[in-house]
Coordinates of C-alpha atoms and ligand atoms in Angstrom, one line a residue:
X1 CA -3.2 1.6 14.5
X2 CA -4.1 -1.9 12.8
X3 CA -7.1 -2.6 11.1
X4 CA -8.6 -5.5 13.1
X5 CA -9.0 -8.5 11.3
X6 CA -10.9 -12.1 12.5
X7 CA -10.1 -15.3 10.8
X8 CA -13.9 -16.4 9.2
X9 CA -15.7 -19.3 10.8
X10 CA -14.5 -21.1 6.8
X11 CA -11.0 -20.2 7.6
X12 CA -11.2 -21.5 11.3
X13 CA -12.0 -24.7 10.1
X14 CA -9.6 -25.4 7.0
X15 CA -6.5 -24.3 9.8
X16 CA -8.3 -26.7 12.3
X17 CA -7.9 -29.2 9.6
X18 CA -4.3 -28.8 9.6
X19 CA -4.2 -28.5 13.2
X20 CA -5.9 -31.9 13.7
X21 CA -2.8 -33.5 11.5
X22 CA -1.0 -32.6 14.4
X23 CA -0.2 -33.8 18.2
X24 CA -2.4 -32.5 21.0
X25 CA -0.6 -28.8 21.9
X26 CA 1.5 -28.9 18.8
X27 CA -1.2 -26.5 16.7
X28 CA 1.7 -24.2 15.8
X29 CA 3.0 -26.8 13.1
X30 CA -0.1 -25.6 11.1
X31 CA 1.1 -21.8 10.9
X32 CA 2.2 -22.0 6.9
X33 CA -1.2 -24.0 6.0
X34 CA -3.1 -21.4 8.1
X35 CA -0.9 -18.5 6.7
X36 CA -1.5 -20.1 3.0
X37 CA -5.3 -20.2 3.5
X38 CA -5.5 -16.4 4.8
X39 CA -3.3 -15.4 2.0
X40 CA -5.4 -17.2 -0.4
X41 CA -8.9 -15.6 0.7
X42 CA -6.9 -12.1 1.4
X43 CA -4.2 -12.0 -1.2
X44 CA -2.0 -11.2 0.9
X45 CA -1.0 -11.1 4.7
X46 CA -1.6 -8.3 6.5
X47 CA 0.1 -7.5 10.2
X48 CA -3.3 -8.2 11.5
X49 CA -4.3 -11.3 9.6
X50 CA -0.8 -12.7 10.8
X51 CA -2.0 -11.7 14.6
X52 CA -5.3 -13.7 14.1
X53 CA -3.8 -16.5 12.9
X54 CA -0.5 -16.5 15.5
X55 CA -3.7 -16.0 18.5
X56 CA -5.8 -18.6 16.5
X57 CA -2.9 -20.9 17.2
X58 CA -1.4 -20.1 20.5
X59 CA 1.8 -18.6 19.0
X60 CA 3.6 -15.3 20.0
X61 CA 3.1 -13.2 17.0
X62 CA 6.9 -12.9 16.0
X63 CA 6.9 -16.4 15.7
X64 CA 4.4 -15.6 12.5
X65 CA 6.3 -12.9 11.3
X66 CA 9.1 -14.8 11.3
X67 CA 7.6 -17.7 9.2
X68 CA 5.6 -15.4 6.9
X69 CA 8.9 -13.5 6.2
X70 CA 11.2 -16.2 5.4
X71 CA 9.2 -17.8 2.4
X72 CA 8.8 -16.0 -0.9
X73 CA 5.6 -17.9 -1.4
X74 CA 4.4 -15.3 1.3
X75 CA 3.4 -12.0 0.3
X76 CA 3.3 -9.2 3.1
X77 CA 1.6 -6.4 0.6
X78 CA -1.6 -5.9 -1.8
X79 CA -0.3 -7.3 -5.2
X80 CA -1.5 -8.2 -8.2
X81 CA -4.7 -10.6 -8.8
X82 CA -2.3 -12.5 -10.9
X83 CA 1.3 -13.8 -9.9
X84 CA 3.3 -14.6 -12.2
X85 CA 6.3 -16.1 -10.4
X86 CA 9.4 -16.9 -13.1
X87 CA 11.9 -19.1 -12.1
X88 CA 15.1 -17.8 -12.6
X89 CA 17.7 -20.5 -11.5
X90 CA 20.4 -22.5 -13.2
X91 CA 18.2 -24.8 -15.1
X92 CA 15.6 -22.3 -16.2
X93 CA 18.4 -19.8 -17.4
X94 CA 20.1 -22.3 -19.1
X95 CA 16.9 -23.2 -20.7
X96 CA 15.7 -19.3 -21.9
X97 CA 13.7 -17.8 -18.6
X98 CA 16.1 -14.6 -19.3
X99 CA 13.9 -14.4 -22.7
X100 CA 10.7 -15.2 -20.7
X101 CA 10.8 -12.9 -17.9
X102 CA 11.9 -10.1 -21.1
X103 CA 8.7 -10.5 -22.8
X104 CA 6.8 -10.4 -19.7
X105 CA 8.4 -7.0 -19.0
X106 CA 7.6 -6.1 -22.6
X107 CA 3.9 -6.8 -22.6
X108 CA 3.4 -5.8 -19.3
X109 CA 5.4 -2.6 -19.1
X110 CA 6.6 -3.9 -15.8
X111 CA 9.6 -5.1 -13.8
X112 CA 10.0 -8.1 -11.2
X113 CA 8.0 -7.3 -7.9
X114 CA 5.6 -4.6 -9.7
X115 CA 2.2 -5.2 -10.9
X116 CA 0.2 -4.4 -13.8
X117 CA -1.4 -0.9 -14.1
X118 CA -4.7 -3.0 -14.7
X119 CA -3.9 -4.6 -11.2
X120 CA -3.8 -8.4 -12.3
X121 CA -0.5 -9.3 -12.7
X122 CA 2.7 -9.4 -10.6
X123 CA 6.0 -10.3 -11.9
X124 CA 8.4 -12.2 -9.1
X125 CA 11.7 -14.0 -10.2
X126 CA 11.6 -17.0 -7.5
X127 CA 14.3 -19.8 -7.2
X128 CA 13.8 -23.0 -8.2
X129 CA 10.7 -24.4 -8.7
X130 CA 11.9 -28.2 -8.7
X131 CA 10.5 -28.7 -11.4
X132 CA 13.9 -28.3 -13.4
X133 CA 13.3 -31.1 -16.1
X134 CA 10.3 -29.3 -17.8
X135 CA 12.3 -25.4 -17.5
X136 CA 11.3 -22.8 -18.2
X137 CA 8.9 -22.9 -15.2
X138 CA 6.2 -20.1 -14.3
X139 CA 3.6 -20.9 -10.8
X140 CA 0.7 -19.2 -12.0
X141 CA -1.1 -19.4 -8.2
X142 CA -0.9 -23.7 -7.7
X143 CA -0.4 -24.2 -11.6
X144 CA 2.9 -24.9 -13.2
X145 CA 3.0 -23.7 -16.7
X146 CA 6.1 -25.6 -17.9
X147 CA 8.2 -25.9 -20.9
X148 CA 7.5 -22.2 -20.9
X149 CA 7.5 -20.2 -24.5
X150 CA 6.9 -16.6 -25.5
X151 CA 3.9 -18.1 -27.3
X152 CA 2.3 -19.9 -23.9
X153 CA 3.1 -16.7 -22.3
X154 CA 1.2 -14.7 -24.8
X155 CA -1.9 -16.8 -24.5
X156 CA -1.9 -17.3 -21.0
X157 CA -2.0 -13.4 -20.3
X158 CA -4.9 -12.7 -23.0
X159 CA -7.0 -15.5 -21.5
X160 CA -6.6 -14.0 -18.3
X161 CA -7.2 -10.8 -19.4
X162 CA -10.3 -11.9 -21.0
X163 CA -11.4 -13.6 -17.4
X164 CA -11.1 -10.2 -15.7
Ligands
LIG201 S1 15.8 -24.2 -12.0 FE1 13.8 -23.7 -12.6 S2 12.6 -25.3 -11.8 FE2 14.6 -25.8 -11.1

């Protein structure tokens, strides 16, 4: 059985934001806006919130699952309060991510698509970022922490930390 879950009257009108962007009967072209938006208030998408929002906008529900499954960017389970998505391709390798993504393991006794026994932080290796001149790239929620070091690293997670 599935929890039910209703998109918010806020939520309902951020997606009808998108939706107005769009033709008359083409409200579907706002599913990854209307899936970002639940993710961001839910921290993650649930079976049900993906319902509401493939209802919400006239869409058979697989048509949801099969968008919410096929970007990374989209998480289907609880997580961390924190993600801390490492890029991992060509350019950040060649520029020391292998080094990065170590010390984040280190510190946070934790391995790509775990979280944190505190609950804030989950490690994901993602591909690239585009944002390959400035590698080592982390997304830290919309953020780009670039020209990443051990260093930034370090201060980033204890100012977090401190924001819990
Ligand atoms: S390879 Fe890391 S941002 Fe492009």
């Amino acid at each position: 059985m599935i929890e039910p879950y209703e998109l918010n009257s806020t939520l309902k009108k951020e997606i009808d934001h998108w939706v107005n962007k769009f033709p008359s009967g083409k409200q579907a072209s706002a599913v990854i806006p209307a899936l970002t938006l639940v993710q961001d208030q839910e921290g993650y998408l649930s079976e049900a919130a993906m319902n509401a929002v493939a209802d919400y906008l006239e869409m058979p529900h697989i048509a949801v699952y099969e968008v919410a499954t096929f970007y990374t960017m989209f998480r289907l389970e609880p997580s961390g309060k924190h993600q801390l998505e490492v890029c991992t391709n060509i350019s950040c390798m060649l520029r020391g991510c292998k080094e990065i993504v170590d010390h984040i393991e280190y510190k946070l006794d934790i391995k790509p698509n775990q979280t944190s026994k505190n609950g804030l932080f989950t490690l994901r290796s993602v591909e690239c970022l585009g944002s390959c001149g400035t590698a080592p790239v982390m997304k830290l929620g919309r953020d780009y922490i670039e020209n990443l070091t051990v260093e930034k690293i370090d201060t980033l997670l204890r100012e977090l930390e401190a924001k819990a």
